Coordinates of C-alpha atoms in Angstrom, one line a residue:
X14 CA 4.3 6.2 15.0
X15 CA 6.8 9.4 15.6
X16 CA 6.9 10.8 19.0
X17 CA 5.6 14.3 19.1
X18 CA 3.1 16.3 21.3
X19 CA 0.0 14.5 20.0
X20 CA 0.8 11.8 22.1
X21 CA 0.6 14.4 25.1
X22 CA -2.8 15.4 23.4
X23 CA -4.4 11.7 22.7
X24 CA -3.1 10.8 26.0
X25 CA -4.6 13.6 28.2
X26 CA -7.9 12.6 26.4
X27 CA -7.7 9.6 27.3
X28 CA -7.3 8.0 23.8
X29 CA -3.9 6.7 24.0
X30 CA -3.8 2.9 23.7
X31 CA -1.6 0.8 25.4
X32 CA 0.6 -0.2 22.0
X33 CA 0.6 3.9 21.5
X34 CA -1.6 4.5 19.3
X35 CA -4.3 7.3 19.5
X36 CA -7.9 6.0 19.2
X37 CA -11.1 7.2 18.5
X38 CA -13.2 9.1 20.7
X39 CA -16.4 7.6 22.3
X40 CA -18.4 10.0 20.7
X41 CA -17.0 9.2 16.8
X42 CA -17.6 5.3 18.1
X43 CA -21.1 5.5 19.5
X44 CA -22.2 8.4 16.7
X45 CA -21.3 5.9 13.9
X46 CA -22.6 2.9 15.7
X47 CA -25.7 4.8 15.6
X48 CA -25.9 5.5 12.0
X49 CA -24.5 2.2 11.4
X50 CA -27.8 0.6 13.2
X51 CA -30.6 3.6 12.4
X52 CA -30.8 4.0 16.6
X53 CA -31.5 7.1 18.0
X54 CA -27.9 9.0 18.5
X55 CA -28.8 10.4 22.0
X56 CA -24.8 10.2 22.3
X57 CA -23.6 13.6 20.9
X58 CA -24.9 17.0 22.6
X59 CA -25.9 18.4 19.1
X60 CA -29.6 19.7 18.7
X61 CA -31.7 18.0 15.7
X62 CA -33.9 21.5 15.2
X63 CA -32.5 25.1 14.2
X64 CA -32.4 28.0 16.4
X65 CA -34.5 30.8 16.1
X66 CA -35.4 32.5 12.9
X67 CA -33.7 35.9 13.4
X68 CA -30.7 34.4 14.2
X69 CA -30.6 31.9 10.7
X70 CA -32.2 34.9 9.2
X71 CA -29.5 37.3 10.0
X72 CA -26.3 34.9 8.7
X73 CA -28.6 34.4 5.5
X74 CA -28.3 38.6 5.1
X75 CA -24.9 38.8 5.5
X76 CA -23.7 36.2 3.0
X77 CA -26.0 38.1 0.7
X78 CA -24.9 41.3 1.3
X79 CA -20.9 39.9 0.9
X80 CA -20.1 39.3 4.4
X81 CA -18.0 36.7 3.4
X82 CA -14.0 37.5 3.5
X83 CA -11.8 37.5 6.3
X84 CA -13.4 39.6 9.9
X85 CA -11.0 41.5 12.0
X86 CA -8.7 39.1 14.0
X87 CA -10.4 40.5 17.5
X88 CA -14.1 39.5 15.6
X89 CA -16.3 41.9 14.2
X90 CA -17.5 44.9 16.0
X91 CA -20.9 44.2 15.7
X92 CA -20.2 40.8 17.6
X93 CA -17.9 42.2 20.1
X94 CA -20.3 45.1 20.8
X95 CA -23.3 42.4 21.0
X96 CA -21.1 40.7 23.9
X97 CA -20.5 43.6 25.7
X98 CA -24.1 44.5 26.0
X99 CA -25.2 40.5 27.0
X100 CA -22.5 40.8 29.8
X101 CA -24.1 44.1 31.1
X102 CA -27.7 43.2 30.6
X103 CA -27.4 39.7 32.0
X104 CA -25.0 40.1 34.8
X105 CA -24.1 43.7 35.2
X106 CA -20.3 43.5 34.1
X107 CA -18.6 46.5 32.1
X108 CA -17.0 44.5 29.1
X109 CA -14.6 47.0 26.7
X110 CA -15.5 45.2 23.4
X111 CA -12.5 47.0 21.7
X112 CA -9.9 45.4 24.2
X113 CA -11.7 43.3 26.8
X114 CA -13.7 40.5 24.1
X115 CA -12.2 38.2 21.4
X116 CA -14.3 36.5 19.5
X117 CA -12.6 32.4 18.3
X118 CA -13.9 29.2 16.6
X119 CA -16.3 28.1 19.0
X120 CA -15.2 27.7 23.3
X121 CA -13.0 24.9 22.5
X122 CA -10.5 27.3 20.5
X123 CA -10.8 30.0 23.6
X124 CA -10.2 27.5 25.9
X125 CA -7.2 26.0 23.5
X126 CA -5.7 30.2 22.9
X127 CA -6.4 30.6 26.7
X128 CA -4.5 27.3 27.7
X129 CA -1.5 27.2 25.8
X130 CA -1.2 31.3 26.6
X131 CA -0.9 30.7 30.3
X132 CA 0.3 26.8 31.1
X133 CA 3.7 26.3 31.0
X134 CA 5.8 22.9 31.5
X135 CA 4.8 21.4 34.9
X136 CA 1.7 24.0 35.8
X137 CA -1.2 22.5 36.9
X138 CA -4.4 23.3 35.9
X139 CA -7.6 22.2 38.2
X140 CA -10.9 21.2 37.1
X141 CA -13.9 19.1 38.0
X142 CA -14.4 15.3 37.0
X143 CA -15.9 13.8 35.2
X144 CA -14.8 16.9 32.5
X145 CA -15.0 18.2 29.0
X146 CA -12.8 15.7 27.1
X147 CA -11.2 18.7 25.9
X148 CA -10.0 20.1 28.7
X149 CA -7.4 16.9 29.4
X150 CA -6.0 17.4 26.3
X151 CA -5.0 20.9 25.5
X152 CA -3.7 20.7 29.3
X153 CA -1.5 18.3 27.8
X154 CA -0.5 19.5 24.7
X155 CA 0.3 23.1 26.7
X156 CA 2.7 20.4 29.0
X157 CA 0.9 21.4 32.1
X158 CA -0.2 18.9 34.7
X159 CA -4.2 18.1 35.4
X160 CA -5.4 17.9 38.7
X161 CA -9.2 17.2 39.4
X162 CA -11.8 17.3 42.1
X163 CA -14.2 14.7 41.9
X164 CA -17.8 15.1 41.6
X165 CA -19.8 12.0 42.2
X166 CA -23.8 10.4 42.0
X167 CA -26.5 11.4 42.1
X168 CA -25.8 15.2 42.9
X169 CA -22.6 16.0 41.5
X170 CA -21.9 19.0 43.0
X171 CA -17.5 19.3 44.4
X172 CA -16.9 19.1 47.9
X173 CA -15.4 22.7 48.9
X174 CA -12.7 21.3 51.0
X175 CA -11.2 18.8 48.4
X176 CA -11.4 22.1 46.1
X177 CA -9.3 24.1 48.7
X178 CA -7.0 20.8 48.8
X179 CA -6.7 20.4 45.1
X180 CA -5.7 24.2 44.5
X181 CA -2.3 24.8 45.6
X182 CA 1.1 27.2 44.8
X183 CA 1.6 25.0 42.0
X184 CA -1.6 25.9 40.1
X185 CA -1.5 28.0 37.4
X186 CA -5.4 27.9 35.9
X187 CA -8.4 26.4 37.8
X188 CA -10.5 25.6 35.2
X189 CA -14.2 25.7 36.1
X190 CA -17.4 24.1 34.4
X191 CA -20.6 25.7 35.7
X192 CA -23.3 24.8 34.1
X193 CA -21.4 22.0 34.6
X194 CA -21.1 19.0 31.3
X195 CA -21.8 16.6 31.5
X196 CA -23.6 16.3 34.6
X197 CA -25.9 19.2 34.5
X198 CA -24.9 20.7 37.7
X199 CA -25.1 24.8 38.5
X200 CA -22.5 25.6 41.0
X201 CA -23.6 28.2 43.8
X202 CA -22.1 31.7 45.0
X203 CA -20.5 29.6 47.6
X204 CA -19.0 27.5 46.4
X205 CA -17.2 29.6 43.8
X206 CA -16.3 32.2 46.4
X207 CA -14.5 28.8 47.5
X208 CA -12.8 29.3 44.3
X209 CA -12.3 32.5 44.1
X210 CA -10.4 33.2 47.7
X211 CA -7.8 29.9 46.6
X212 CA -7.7 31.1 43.5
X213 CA -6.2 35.0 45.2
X214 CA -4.6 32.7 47.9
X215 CA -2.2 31.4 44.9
X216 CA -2.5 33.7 42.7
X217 CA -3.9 31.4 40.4
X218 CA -6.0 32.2 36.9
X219 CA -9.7 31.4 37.0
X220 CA -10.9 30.5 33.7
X221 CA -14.4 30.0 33.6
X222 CA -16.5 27.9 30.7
X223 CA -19.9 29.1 31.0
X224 CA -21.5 27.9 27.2
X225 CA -24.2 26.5 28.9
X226 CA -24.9 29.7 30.9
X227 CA -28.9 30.7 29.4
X228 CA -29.9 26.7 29.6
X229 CA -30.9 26.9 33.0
X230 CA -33.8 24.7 34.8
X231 CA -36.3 24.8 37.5
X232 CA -35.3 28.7 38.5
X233 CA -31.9 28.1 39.2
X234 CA -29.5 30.6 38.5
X235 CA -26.2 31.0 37.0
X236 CA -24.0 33.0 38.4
X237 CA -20.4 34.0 36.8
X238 CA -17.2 34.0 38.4
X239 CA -16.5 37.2 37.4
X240 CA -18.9 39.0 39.0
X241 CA -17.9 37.9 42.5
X242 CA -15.7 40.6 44.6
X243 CA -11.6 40.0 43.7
X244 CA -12.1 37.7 40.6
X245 CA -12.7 40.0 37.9
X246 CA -8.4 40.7 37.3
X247 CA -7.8 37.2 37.2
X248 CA -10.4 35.2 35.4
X249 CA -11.5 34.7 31.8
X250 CA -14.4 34.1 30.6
X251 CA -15.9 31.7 28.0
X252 CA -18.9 31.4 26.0
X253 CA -20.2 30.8 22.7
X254 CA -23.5 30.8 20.5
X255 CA -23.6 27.2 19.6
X256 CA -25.3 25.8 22.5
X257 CA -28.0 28.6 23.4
X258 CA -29.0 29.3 19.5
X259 CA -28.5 25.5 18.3
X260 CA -26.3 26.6 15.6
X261 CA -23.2 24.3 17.1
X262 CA -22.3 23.7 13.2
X263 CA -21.3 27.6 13.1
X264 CA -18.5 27.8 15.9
X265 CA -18.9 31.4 16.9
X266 CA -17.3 31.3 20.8
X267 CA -15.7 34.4 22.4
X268 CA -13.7 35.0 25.5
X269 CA -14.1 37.8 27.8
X270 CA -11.9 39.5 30.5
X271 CA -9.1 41.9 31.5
X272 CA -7.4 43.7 28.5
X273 CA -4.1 42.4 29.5
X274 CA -5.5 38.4 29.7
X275 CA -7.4 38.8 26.4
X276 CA -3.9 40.1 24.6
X277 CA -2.1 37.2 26.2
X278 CA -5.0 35.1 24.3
X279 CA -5.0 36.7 20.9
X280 CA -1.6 36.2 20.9
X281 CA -2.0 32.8 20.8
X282 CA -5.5 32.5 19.1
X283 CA -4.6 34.6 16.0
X284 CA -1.8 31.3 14.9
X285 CA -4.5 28.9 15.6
X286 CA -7.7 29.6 13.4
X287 CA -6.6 33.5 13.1
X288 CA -10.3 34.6 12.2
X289 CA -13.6 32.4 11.3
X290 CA -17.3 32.4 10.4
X291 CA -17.6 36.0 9.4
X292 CA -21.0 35.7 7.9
X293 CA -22.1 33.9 11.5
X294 CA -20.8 36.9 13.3
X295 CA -23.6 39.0 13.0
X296 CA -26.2 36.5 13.3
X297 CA -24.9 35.8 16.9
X298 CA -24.7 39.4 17.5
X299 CA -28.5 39.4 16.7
X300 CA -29.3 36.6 18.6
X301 CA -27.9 38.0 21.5
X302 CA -29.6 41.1 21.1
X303 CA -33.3 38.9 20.8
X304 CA -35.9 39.7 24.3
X305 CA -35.5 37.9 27.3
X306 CA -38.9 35.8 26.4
X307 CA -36.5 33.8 23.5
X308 CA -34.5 33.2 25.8
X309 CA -36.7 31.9 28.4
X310 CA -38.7 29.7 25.6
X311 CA -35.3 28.2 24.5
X312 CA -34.5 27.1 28.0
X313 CA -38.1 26.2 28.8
X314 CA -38.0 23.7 25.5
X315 CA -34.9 22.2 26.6
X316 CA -36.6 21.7 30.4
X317 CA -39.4 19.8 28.7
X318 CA -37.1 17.4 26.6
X319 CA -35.1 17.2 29.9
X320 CA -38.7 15.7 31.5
X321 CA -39.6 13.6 28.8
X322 CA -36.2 12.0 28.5
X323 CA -36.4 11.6 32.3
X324 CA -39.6 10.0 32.2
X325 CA -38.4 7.6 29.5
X326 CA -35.3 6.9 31.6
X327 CA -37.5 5.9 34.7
X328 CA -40.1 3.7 32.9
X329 CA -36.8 1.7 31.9
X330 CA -36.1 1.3 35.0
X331 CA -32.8 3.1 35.0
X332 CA -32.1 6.1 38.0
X333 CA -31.4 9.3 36.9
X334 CA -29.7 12.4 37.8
X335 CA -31.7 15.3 36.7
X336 CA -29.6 18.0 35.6
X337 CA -30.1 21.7 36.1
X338 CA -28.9 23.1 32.9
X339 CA -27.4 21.8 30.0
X340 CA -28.3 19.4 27.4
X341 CA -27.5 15.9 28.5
X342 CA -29.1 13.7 32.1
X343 CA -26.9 11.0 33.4
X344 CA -28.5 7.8 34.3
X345 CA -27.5 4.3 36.1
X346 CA -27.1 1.1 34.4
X347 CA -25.9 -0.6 37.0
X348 CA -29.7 -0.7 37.5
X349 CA -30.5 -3.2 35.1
X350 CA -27.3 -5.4 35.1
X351 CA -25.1 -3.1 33.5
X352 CA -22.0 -2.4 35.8
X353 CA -20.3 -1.1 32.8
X354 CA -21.9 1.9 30.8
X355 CA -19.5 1.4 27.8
X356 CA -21.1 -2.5 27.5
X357 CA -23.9 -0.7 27.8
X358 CA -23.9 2.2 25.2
X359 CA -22.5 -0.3 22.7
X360 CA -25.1 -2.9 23.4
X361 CA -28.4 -0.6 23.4
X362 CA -28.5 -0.2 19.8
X363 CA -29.4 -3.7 20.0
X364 CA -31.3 -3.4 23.0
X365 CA -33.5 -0.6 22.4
X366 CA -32.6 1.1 19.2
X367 CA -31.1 4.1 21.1
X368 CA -27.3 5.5 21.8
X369 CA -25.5 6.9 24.5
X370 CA -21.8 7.7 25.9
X371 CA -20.3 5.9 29.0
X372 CA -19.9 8.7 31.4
X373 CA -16.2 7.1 32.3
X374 CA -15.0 8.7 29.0
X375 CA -15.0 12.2 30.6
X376 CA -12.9 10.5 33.7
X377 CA -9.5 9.0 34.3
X378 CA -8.2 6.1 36.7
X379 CA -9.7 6.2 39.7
X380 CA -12.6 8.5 39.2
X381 CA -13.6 6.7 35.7
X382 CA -14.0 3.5 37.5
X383 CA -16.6 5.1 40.0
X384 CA -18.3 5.9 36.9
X385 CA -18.5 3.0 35.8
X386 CA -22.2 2.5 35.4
X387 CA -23.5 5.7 34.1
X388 CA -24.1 6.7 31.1
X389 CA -24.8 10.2 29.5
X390 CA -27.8 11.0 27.1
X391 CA -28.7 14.2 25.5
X392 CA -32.2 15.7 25.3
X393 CA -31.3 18.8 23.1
X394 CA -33.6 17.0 20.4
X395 CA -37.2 17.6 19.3
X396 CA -40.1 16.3 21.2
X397 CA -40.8 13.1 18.2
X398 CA -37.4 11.9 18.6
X399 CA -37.0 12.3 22.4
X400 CA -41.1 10.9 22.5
X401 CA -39.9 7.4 20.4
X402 CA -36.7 7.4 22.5
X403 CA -38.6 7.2 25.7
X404 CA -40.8 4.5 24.2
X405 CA -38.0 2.0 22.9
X406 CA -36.3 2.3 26.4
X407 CA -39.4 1.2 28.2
X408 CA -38.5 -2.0 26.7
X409 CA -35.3 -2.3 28.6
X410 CA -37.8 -2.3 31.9
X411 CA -39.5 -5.9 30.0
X412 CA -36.0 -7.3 29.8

């Protein structure tokens, strides 16, 4: 095949075989082995039951009402404006929606627009691993250089000297997960003031990916990077509606920060997609205008599939991890002869009618061997499906 930068892009993912060609991602695999077999696909972090009415309701109105032609390349005011109220009412930052939001194609395009703005040939970029198979590749294809911190079983949570270590004159973005995919982890203040005093030590962007930032668990609580004294001029934010309303289908992300950093991102952004999902602009808006109590029943569904899938993990004999946010728990193969999660995931099908993804696939070298074992599983999925899930892994416990 012709040289080019998609071999910087398959490689930084990690799908780069050894003859050069790019492969297929884990998820692709395991999601068509699951169709392929009728298992459960417990693999892929999408949910299997629609957001909340308003919100379906409200992109229903606008296609009707001809909201269906091009939305201004920033997004549409009613979004932006929707986005600068949920920064103020959930964490008491003073957003501009005229020059301080831009609305993009889900977080994965703000994290590509914000990338490629900032990472020049040879910058490195920090973030956690195991990481959002993402991340490794638009590092790549931006020609910058990824450095991680490694975050290990059962807790997951980053050591805050290896993060001082790992953050040096030679980093230009320090990329942070919290909630944290795929492990479920919440970071603390602490640690991110950690981040935040390297991050002014070398004058180093934050950018923070916070999608999973209303899924929280047990009372713990998120708290952005942004908000903490010194990192509001350096760090951009990123969200999107996907995971919170379970509309992942309509890629409606945004970005948030300085006016200066946004521009910097538009410029970029506006040659990728340029503009997307108008009808689904306003729906978001509304749904990020709904009462706290939605929000608290949408995270207090996902903590009782979270449970059940648990419970379902531990009757089949396999150790778990159990996350704080997010959609996905991480458990241990190892436990029941499975040193390698991948053998595993392709083999449970088989085993137990049910699919996963090797945890290793979000890791490189060294770090995806000490992950060898594990193996991710999402609970975003209605209480049937997550209720015959935990029955057909029981059976693994009889094997």
């Amino acid at each position: 095949m012709r040289p080019g930068p998609w071999r910087r892009a398959a490689a930084g993912a990690g799908l780069l075989t050894a003859d050069g060609v790019p492969g297929t991602t884990i998820f692709a695999e395991m999601s068509a082995l699951a169709a392929s077999t009728g298992a459960i696909n417990l693999g892929q972090g999408f949910p299997d039951t629609d957001g909340p009415a308003e919100v379906l309701r409200a992109a229903q109105d606008a296609i009707a009402a001809g909201i269906n032609q091009y939305p201004p390349g920033r997004g549409t005011a009613v979004l932006r404006e929707a986005i600068a109220r949920h920064q103020r009412r959930w964490y008491g930052l003073e957003v501009d929606p005229d020059t301080e939001v831009l609305v993009t194609a889900g977080a994965t395009e703000a994290l590509a627009a914000v990338l490629l703005a900032f990472v020049d040939e040879g910058d490195e970029v920090v973030t956690l691993e195991p990481a959002y198979d993402a991340y490794g590749a638009i590092i790549a294809l931006a020609g910058g250089a990824h450095r991680t911190v490694p975050v290990d079983w059962p807790d997951f949570r980053p050591d805050a000297d290896r993060l001082r270590e790992a953050i040096t004159d030679r980093t230009r973005v320090i990329l942070l997960n919290t909630p944290h995919n795929p492990t479920g982890t919440v970071l603390d203040e602490a640690l991110l003031r950690v981040v935040v005093e390297a991050a002014e030590q070398h004058d180093a962007l934050i950018v923070a990916d916070e999608v999973y930032e209303h899924l929280l668990f047990d009372g713990v609580r998120h708290v952005p990077v942004a908000t903490l004294p010194g990192a509001w001029d350096r760090t951009i934010t990123i969200s999107s509606g996907g995971k919170t309303f379970s509309t992942t289908g309509w890629k409606i992300g945004w970005l948030t920060g300085p006016a200066e950093l946004v521009t910097a991102a538009l410029a970029v952004k506006q040659y990728l997609t340029y503009v997307n999902g108008a009808p689904f602009q306003p729906a978001i808006a509304a749904g990020l205008d709904l009462p706290d109590e939605v929000f608290g029943r949408i995270a207090s569904g996902l903590q009782a599939g979270r449970d059940a899938l648990v419970a379902g993990l531990g009757a089949a004999g396999l150790p778990v991890s159990v996350p704080q946010a997010g959609y996905f728990v991480i458990a241990d193969g190892a436990a029941l002869g499975f040193p390698d999660g991948a053998e595993l995931c392709r083999r449970l099908p088989e085993l137990a009618g049910v699919v996963g993804v090797p945890v290793s696939a979000f890791c490189r070298d060294e770090q995806a061997e000490r992950m060898r074992s594990l193996v991710r599983f999402a609970f975003c999925k209605s209480p049937a499906v997550l209720a015959e899930a935990s029955t057909r892994l029981a059976t693994l416990s009889a094997r």
